[in-house]
CSV table of C-alpha atoms in Angstrom, one decimal:
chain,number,residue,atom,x,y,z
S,77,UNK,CA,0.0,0.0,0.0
S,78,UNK,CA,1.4,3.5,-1.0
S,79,UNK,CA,0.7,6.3,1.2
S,80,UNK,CA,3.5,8.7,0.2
S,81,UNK,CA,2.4,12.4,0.2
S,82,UNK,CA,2.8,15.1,-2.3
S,83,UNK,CA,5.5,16.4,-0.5
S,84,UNK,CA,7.5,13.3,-0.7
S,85,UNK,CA,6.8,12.7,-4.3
S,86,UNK,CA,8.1,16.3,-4.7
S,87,UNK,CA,11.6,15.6,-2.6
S,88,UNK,CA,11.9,12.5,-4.5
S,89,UNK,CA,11.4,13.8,-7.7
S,90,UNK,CA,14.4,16.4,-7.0
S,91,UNK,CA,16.7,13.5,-6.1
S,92,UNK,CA,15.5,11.3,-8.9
S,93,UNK,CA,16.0,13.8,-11.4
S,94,UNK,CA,19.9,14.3,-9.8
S,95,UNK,CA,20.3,10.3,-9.8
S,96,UNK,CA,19.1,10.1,-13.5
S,97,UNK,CA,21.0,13.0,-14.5
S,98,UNK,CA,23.4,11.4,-17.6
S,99,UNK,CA,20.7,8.6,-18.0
S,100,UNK,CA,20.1,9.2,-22.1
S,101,UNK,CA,16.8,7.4,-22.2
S,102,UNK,CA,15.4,9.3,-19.4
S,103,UNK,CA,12.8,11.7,-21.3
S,104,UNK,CA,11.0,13.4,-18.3
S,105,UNK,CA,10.3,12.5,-14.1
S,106,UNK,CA,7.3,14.0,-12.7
S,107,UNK,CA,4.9,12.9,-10.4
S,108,UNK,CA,1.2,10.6,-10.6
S,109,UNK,CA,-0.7,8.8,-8.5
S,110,UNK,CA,0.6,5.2,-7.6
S,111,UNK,CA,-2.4,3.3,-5.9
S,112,UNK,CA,-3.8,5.9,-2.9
S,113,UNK,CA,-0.5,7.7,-2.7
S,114,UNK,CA,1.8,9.8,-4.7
S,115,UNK,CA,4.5,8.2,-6.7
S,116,UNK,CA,7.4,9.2,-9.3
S,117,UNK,CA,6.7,8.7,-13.2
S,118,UNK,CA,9.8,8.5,-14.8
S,119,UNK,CA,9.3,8.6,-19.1
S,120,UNK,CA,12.0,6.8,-20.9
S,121,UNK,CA,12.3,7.4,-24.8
S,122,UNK,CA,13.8,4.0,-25.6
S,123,UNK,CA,13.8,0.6,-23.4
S,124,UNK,CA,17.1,1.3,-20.0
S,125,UNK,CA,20.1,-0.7,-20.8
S,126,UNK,CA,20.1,-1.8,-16.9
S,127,UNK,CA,16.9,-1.7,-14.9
S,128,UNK,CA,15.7,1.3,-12.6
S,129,UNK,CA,15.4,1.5,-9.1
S,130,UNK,CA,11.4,0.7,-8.3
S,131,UNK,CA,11.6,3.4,-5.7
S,132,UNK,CA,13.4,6.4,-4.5
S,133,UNK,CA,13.1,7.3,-0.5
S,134,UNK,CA,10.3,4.8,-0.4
S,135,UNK,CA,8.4,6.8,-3.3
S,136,UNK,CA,7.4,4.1,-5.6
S,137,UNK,CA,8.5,4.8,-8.9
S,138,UNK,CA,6.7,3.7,-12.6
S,139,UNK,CA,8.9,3.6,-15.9
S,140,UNK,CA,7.2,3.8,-19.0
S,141,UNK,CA,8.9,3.8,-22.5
S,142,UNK,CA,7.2,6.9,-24.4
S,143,UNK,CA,9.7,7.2,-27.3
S,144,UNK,CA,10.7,10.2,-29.2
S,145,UNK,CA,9.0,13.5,-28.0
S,146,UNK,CA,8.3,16.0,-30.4
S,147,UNK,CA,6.9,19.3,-31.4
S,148,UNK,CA,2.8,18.8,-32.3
S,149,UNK,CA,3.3,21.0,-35.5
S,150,UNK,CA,1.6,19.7,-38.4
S,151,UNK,CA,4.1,17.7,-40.6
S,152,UNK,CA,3.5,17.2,-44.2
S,153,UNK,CA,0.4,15.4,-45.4
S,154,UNK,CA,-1.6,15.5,-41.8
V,124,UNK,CA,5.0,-8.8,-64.3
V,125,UNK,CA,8.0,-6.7,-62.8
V,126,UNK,CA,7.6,-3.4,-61.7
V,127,UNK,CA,9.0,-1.4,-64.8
V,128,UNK,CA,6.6,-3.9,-66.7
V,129,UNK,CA,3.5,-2.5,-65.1
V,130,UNK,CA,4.7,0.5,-64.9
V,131,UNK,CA,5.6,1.1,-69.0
V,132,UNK,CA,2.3,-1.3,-69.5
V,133,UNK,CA,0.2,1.6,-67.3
V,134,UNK,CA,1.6,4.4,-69.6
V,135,UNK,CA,1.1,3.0,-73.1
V,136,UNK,CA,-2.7,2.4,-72.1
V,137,UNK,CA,-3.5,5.2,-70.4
V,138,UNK,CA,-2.5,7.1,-73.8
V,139,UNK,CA,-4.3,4.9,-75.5
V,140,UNK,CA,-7.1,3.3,-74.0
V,141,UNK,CA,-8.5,5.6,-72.0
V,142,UNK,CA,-7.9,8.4,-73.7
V,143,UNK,CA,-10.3,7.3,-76.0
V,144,UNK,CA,-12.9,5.9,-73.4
V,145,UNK,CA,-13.0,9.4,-72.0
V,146,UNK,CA,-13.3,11.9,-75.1
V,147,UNK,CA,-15.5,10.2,-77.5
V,148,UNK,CA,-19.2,11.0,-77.8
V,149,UNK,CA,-19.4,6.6,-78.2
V,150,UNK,CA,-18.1,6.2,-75.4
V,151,UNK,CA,-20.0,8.6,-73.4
V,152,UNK,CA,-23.0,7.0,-75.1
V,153,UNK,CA,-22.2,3.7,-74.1
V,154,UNK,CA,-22.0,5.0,-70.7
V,155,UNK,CA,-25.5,5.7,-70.8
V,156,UNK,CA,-24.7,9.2,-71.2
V,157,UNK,CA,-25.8,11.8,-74.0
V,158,UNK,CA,-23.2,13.2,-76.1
V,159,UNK,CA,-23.3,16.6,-75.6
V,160,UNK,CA,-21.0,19.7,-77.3
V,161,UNK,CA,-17.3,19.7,-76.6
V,162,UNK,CA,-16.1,22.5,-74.3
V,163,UNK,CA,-20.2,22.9,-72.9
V,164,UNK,CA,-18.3,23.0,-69.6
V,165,UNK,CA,-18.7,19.5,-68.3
V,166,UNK,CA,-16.5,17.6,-67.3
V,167,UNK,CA,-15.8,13.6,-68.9
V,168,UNK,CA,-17.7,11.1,-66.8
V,169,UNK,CA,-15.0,9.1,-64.4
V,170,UNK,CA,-14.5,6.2,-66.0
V,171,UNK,CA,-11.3,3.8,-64.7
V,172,UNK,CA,-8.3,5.0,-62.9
V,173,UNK,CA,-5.0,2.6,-63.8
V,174,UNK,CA,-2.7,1.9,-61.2
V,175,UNK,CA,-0.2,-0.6,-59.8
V,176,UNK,CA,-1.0,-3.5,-56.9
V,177,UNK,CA,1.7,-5.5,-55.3
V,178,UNK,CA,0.8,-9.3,-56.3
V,179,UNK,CA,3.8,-10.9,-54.2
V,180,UNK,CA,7.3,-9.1,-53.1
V,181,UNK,CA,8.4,-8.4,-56.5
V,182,UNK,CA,5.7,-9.0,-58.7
V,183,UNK,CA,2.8,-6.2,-59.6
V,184,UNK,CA,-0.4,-6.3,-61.9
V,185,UNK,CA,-2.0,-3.5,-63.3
V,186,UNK,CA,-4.4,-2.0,-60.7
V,187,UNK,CA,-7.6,-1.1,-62.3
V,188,UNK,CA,-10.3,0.8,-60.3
V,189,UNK,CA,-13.9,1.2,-61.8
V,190,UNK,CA,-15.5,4.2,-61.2
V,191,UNK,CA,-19.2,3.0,-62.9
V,192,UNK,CA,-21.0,-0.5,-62.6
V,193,UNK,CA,-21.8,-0.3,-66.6
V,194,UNK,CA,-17.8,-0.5,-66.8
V,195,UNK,CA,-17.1,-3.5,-64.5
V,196,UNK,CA,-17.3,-5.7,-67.0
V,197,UNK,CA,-17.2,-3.9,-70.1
V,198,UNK,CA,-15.2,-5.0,-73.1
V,199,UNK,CA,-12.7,-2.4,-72.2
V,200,UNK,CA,-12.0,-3.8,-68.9
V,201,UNK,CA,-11.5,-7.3,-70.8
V,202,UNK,CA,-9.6,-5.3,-73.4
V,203,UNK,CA,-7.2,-3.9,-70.4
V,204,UNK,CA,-6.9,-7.7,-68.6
V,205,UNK,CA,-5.8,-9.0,-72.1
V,206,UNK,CA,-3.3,-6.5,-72.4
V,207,UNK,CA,-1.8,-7.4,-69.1
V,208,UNK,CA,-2.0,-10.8,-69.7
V,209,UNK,CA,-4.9,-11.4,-67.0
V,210,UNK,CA,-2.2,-10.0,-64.0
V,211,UNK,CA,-4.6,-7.2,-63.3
V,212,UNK,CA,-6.0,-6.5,-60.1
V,213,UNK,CA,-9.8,-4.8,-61.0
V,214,UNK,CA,-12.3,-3.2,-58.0
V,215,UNK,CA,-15.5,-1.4,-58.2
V,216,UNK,CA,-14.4,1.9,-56.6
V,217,UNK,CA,-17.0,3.8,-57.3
V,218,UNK,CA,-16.9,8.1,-56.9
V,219,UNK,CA,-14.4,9.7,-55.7
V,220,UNK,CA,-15.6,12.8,-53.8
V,221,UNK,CA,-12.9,15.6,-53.0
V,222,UNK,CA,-12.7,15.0,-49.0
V,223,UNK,CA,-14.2,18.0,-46.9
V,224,UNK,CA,-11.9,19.7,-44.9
V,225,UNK,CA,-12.8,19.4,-40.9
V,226,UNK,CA,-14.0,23.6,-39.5
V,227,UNK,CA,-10.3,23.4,-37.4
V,228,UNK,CA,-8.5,23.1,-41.0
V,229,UNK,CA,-10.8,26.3,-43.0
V,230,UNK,CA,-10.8,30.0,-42.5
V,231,UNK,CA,-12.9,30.7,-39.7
V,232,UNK,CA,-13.7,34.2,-39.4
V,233,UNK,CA,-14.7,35.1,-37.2
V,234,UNK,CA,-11.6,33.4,-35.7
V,235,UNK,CA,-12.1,30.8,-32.8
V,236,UNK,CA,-10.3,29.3,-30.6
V,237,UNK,CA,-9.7,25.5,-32.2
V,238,UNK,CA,-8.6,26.7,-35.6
V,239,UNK,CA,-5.9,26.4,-37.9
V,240,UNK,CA,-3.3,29.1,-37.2
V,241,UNK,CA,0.6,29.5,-38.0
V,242,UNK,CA,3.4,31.8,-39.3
V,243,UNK,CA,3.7,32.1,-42.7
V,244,UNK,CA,6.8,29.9,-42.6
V,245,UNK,CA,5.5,27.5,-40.7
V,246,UNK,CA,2.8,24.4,-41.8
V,247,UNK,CA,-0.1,24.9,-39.1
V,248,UNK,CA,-0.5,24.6,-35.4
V,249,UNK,CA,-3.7,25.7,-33.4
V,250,UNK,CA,-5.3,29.1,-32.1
V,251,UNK,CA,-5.2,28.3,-28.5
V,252,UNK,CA,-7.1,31.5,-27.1
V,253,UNK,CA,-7.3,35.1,-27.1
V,254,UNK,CA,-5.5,37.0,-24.7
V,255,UNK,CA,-4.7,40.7,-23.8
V,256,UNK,CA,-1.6,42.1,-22.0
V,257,UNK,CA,-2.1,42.7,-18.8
V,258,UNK,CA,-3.1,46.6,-17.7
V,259,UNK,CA,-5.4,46.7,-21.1
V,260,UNK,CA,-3.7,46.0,-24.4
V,261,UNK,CA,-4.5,45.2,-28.0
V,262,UNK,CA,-6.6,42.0,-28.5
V,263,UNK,CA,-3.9,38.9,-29.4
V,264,UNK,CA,-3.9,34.9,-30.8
V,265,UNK,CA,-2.0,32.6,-28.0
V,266,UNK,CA,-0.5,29.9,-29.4
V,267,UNK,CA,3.5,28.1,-29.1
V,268,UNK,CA,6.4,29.3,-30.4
V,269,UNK,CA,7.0,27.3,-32.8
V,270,UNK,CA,3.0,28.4,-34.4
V,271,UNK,CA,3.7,31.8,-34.0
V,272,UNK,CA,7.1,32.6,-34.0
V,273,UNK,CA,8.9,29.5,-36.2
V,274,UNK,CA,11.0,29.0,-33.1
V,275,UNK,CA,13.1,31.7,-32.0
V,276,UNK,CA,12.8,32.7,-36.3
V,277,UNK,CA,10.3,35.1,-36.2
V,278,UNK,CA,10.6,38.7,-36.2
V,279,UNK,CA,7.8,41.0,-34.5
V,280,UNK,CA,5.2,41.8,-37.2
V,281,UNK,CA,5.5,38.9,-39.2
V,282,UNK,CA,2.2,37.7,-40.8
V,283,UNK,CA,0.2,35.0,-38.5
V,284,UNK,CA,-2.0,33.1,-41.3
V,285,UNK,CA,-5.5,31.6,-40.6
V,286,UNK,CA,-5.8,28.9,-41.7
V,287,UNK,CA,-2.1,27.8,-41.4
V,288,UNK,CA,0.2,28.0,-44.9
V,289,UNK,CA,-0.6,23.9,-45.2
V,290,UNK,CA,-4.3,24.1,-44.8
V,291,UNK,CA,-3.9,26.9,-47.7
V,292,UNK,CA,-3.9,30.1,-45.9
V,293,UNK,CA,-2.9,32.7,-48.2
V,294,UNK,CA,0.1,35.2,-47.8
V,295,UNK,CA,-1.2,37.7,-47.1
V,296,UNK,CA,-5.0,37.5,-47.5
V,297,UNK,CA,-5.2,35.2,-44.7
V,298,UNK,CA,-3.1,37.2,-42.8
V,299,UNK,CA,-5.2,38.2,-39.4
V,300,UNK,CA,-2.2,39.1,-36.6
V,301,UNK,CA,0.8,39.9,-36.5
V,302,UNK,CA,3.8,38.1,-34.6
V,303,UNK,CA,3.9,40.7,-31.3
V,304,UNK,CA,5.9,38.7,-28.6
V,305,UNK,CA,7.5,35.2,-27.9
V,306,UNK,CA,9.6,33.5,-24.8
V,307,UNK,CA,12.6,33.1,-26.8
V,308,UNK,CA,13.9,29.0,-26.4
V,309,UNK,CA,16.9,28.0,-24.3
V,310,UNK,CA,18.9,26.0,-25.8
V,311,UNK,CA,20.5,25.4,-22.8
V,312,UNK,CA,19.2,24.8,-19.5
V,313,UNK,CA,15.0,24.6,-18.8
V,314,UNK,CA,12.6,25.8,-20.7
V,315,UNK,CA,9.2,26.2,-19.0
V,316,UNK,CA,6.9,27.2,-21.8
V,317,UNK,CA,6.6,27.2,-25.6
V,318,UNK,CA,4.7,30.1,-26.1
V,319,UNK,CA,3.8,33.3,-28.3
V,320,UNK,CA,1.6,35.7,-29.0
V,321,UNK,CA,-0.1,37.7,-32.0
V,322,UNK,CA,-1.4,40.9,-32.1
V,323,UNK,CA,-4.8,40.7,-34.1
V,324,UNK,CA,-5.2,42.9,-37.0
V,325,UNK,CA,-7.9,45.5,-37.2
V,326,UNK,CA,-11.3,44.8,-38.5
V,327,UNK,CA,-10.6,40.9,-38.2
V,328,UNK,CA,-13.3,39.8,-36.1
V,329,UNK,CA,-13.0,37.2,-33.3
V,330,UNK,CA,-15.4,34.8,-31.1
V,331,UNK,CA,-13.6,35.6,-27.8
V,332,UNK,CA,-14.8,32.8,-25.9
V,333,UNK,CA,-16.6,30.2,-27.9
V,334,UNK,CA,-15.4,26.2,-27.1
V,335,UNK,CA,-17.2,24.9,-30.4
V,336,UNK,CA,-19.3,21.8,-29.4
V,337,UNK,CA,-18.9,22.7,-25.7
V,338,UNK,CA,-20.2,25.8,-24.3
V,339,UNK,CA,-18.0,29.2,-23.3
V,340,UNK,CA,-14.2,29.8,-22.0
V,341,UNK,CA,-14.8,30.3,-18.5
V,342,UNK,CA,-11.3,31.6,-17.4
V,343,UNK,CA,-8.3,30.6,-15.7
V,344,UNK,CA,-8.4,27.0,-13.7
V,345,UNK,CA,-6.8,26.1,-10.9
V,346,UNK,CA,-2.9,26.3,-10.6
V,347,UNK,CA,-2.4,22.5,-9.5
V,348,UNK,CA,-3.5,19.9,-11.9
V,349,UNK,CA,-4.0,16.7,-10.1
V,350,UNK,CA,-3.6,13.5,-11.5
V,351,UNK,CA,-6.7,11.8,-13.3
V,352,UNK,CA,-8.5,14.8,-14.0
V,353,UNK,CA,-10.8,14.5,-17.0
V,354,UNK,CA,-9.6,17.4,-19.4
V,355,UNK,CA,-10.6,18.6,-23.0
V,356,UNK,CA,-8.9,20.3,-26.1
V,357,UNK,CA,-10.0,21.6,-29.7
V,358,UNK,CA,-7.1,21.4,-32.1
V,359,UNK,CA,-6.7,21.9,-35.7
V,360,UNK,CA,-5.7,18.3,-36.5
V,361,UNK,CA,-7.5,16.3,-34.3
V,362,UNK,CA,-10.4,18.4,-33.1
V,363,UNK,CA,-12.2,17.9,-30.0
V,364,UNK,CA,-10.5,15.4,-28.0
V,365,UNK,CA,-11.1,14.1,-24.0
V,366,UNK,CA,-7.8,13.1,-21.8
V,367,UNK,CA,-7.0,12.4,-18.6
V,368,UNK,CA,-4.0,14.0,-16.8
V,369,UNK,CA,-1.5,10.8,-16.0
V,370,UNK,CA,1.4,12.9,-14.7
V,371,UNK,CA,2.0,16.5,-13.6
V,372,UNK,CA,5.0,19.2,-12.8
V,373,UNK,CA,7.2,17.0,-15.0
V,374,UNK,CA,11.2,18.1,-15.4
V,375,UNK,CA,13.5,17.2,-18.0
V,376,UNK,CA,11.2,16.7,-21.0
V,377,UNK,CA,13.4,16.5,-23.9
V,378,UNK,CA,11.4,17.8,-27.1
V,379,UNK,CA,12.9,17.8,-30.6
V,380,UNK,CA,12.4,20.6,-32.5
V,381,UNK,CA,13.6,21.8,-36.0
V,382,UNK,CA,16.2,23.7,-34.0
V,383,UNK,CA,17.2,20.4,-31.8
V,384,UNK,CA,16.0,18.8,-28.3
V,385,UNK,CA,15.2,21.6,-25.9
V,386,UNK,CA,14.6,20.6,-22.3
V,387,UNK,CA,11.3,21.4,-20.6
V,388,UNK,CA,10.5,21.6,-16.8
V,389,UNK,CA,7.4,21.1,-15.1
V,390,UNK,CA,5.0,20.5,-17.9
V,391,UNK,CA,1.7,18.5,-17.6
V,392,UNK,CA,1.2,14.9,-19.2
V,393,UNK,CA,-1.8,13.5,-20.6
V,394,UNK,CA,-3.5,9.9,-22.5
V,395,UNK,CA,-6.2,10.1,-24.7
V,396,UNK,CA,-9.5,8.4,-23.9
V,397,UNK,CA,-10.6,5.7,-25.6
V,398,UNK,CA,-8.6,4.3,-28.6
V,399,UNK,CA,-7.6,8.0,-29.4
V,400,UNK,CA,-4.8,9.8,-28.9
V,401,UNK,CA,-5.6,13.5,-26.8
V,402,UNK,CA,-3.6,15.4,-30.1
V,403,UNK,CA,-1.6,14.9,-33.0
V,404,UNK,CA,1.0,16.6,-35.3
V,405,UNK,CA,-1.0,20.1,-35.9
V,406,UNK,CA,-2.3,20.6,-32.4
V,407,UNK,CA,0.4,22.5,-31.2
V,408,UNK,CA,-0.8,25.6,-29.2
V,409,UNK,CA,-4.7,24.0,-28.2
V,410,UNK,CA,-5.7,25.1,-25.3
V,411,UNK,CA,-6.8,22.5,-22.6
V,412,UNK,CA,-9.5,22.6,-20.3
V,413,UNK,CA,-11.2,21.0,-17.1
V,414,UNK,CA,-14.9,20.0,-17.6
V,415,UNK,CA,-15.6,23.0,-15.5
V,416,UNK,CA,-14.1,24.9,-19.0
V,417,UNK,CA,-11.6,26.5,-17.4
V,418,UNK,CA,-8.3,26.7,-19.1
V,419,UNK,CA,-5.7,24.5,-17.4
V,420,UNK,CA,-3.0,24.1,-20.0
V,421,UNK,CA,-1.1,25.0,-23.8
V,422,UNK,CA,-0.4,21.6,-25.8
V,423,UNK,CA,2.8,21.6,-27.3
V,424,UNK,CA,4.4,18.4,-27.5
V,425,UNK,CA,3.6,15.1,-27.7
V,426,UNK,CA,4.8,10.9,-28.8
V,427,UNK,CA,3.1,8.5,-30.8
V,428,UNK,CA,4.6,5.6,-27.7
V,429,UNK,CA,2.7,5.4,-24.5
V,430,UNK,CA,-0.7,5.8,-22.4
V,431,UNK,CA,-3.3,3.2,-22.0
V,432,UNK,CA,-4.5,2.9,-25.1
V,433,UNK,CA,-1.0,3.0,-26.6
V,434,UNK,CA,-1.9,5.9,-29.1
V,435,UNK,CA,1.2,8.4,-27.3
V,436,UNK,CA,1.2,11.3,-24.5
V,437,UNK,CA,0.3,14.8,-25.0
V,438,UNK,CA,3.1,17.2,-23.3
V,439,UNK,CA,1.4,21.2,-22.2
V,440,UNK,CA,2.6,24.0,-20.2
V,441,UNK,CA,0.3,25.0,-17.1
V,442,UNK,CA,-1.5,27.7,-18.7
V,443,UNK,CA,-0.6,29.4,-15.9
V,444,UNK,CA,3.1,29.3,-17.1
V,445,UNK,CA,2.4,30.6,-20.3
V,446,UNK,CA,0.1,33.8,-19.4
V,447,UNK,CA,3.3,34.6,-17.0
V,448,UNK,CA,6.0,34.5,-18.9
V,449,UNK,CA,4.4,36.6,-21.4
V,450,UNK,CA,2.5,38.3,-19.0
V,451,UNK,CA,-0.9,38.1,-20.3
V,452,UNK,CA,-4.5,37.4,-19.0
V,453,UNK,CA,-7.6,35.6,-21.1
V,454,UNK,CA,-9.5,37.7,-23.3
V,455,UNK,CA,-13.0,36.9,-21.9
């Protein structure tokens, strides 16, 4: 059962974002709801090369592979 | 047959063939229609359309598509499987109407928030809303950046086209604002909002408020944007569209951009409902709001990989954020 508060998903975003820093898939951390309590969402653009932590100061934390992010301007054709 | 078989096969019958199907008055006649006078200003009937279909990897037959039942089985449909050798590929097609463009992709004027909108050097994006300077200031068009301002390219008073150049928006008929101010990208370091703004030009009228299909732009929603809340956009590809909000105050969003991957912090995430995706290439600058239709957020971004249904995530700045930086507030 997750029962982590906004405030802790906040604080463990900051340090996630620090422990990710140099991790080239990572494409975006922010924070979601993980069952009744506040988790981590950490957006990776391809599939991590060695698996992630599952949580960060007892923050749960969900990986999902989101690919390339880009601009919503219309592209030829659309 | 090869490809270059079907190809040179398509061309001498087409000169041939068809170009005697369509212009003789026997023809015509045997289509059930009367001959009339050449030049009367009617067009030929549609007859057949040639083509090529993919039998196997390497091998193609000539595609022929029927445009009228008397034709199906005509002698020149036999005439055209003879002259392939029977590798033809025939389908009742039947007419082929010119599509309709959706409102979002036509000149709206009054402009409304939902339309087609974009520098004249750039394809389209989306009229997010209308906004004033704070204080009192000239009515404007809120949209991104990269709508209004071609990324960092744009220089003040450029010509702001509705519809977008790709939805054929006219330089400078269509020209309804002018480019008046943008938050310039960093290239390094966080960005926090892709967003820009266009002075309207005089005697262009606007529907200030007006959510087609949905009611009236209420205002300014709350600052914190919860997860699972049920939100709602209008954009010029995809239209009207219903999400939910899967993440929220997210850092480090890479986004490539014709000018490389800018980094974006706290931004707003968000999944289609349904099968759907919540936008698409061309949505860029739609304003999103909560079902109480106040605004919540600006899209911007978004990936064809993730949510629920698989159909990618929508990436938007707190609208917050964006009236901020460019210090603005809702034209109501």
């Amino acid at each position: 059962m997750n029962a982590c508060t906004l405030q802790q998903a906040r604080a463990a975003k900051h340090k996630a974002v620090e422990l990710f820093r140099g991790t080239a898939a990572v494409a975006g951390i922010g924070i979601t709801r993980i069952e009744d309590g506040y988790g981590l969402k950490v957006n990776l653009e391809r599939p991590p090369e060695s698996p992630l932590p599952t949580e960060v100061d007892g923050v749960p934390l969900r990986v999902e592979i989101v690919g390339t992010i880009r601009k919503r301007e219309v592209t030829e054709g659309r | 047959m090869d490809l270059e078989s079907v190809r040179e096969l398509k061309r001498s019958l087409q000169e041939k063939l068809l170009a005697k199907l369509a212009t003789t008055a026997q023809a015509r006649s045997a289509l059930g229609e009367a001959a009339h006078a050449l030049g009367a200003g009617r067009a030929a009937p549609p007859t057949l359309a040639l083509g090529v279909a993919r039998r196997a990897r390497n091998r193609f037959a000539l595609a022929v598509r029927v445009q009228q039942r008397a034709l199906e089985h005509s002698r020149t449909v036999e005439d055209l499987t003879k002259k392939a050798k029977g590798e033809v590929d025939v389908r009742y097609i039947g007419l082929v109407e010119k599509r309709v463009e959706p409102w979002h992709r036509q000149r709206r004027r009054p402009l409304c928030i939902g339309c087609s909108v974009g520098h004249f050097k750039v394809t389209a994006g989306t009229l997010g809303a209308f906004v004033r300077q704070r204080g009192g200031g000239s009515l404007s068009l809120l949209s991104n950046n990269h709508v209004l301002a071609n990324e960092n390219r744009g220089k003040r008073g450029d010509d702001i086209l509705q519809p977008g150049a790709i939805d054929d928006g006219d330089n400078p008929a269509d020209g309804v604002a002018t480019l008046a101010d943008f938050v310039r990208f960093k290239r390094v370091g966080a960005n926090l909002v892709d967003a820009a703004m266009a002075t309207v030009k005089e005697g262009v009228e606007a529907d200030l408020t007006k959510l087609k299909g949905m009611g009236k732009l209420k205002g300014v929603g709350d600052v914190f944007v919860d997860e699972g809340t049920g939100v709602t956009k209008i954009g010029r590809t995809t239209g009207r569209t219903a999400g939910r909000v899967t993440a929220f105050e997210i850092d480090n969003v890479t986004v490539r951009f014709d000018i490389g991957e800018l980094r974006f912090d706290n931004q707003i995430e968000i999944e289609g409902e349904g099968d759907a995706p919540f936008s698409d290439g061309g949505d860029s600058g739609s304003l999103i709001v909560g079902a109480d239709l106040r605004a919540v957020a600006l899209v911007f971004a978004g990936s064809d990989q993730g949510g629920a249904n698989g159909q990618g995530l929508t990436y938007a700045n707190p609208i917050q954020s964006v009236l901020d930086a460019l210090r603005l507030e809702l034209a109501l």
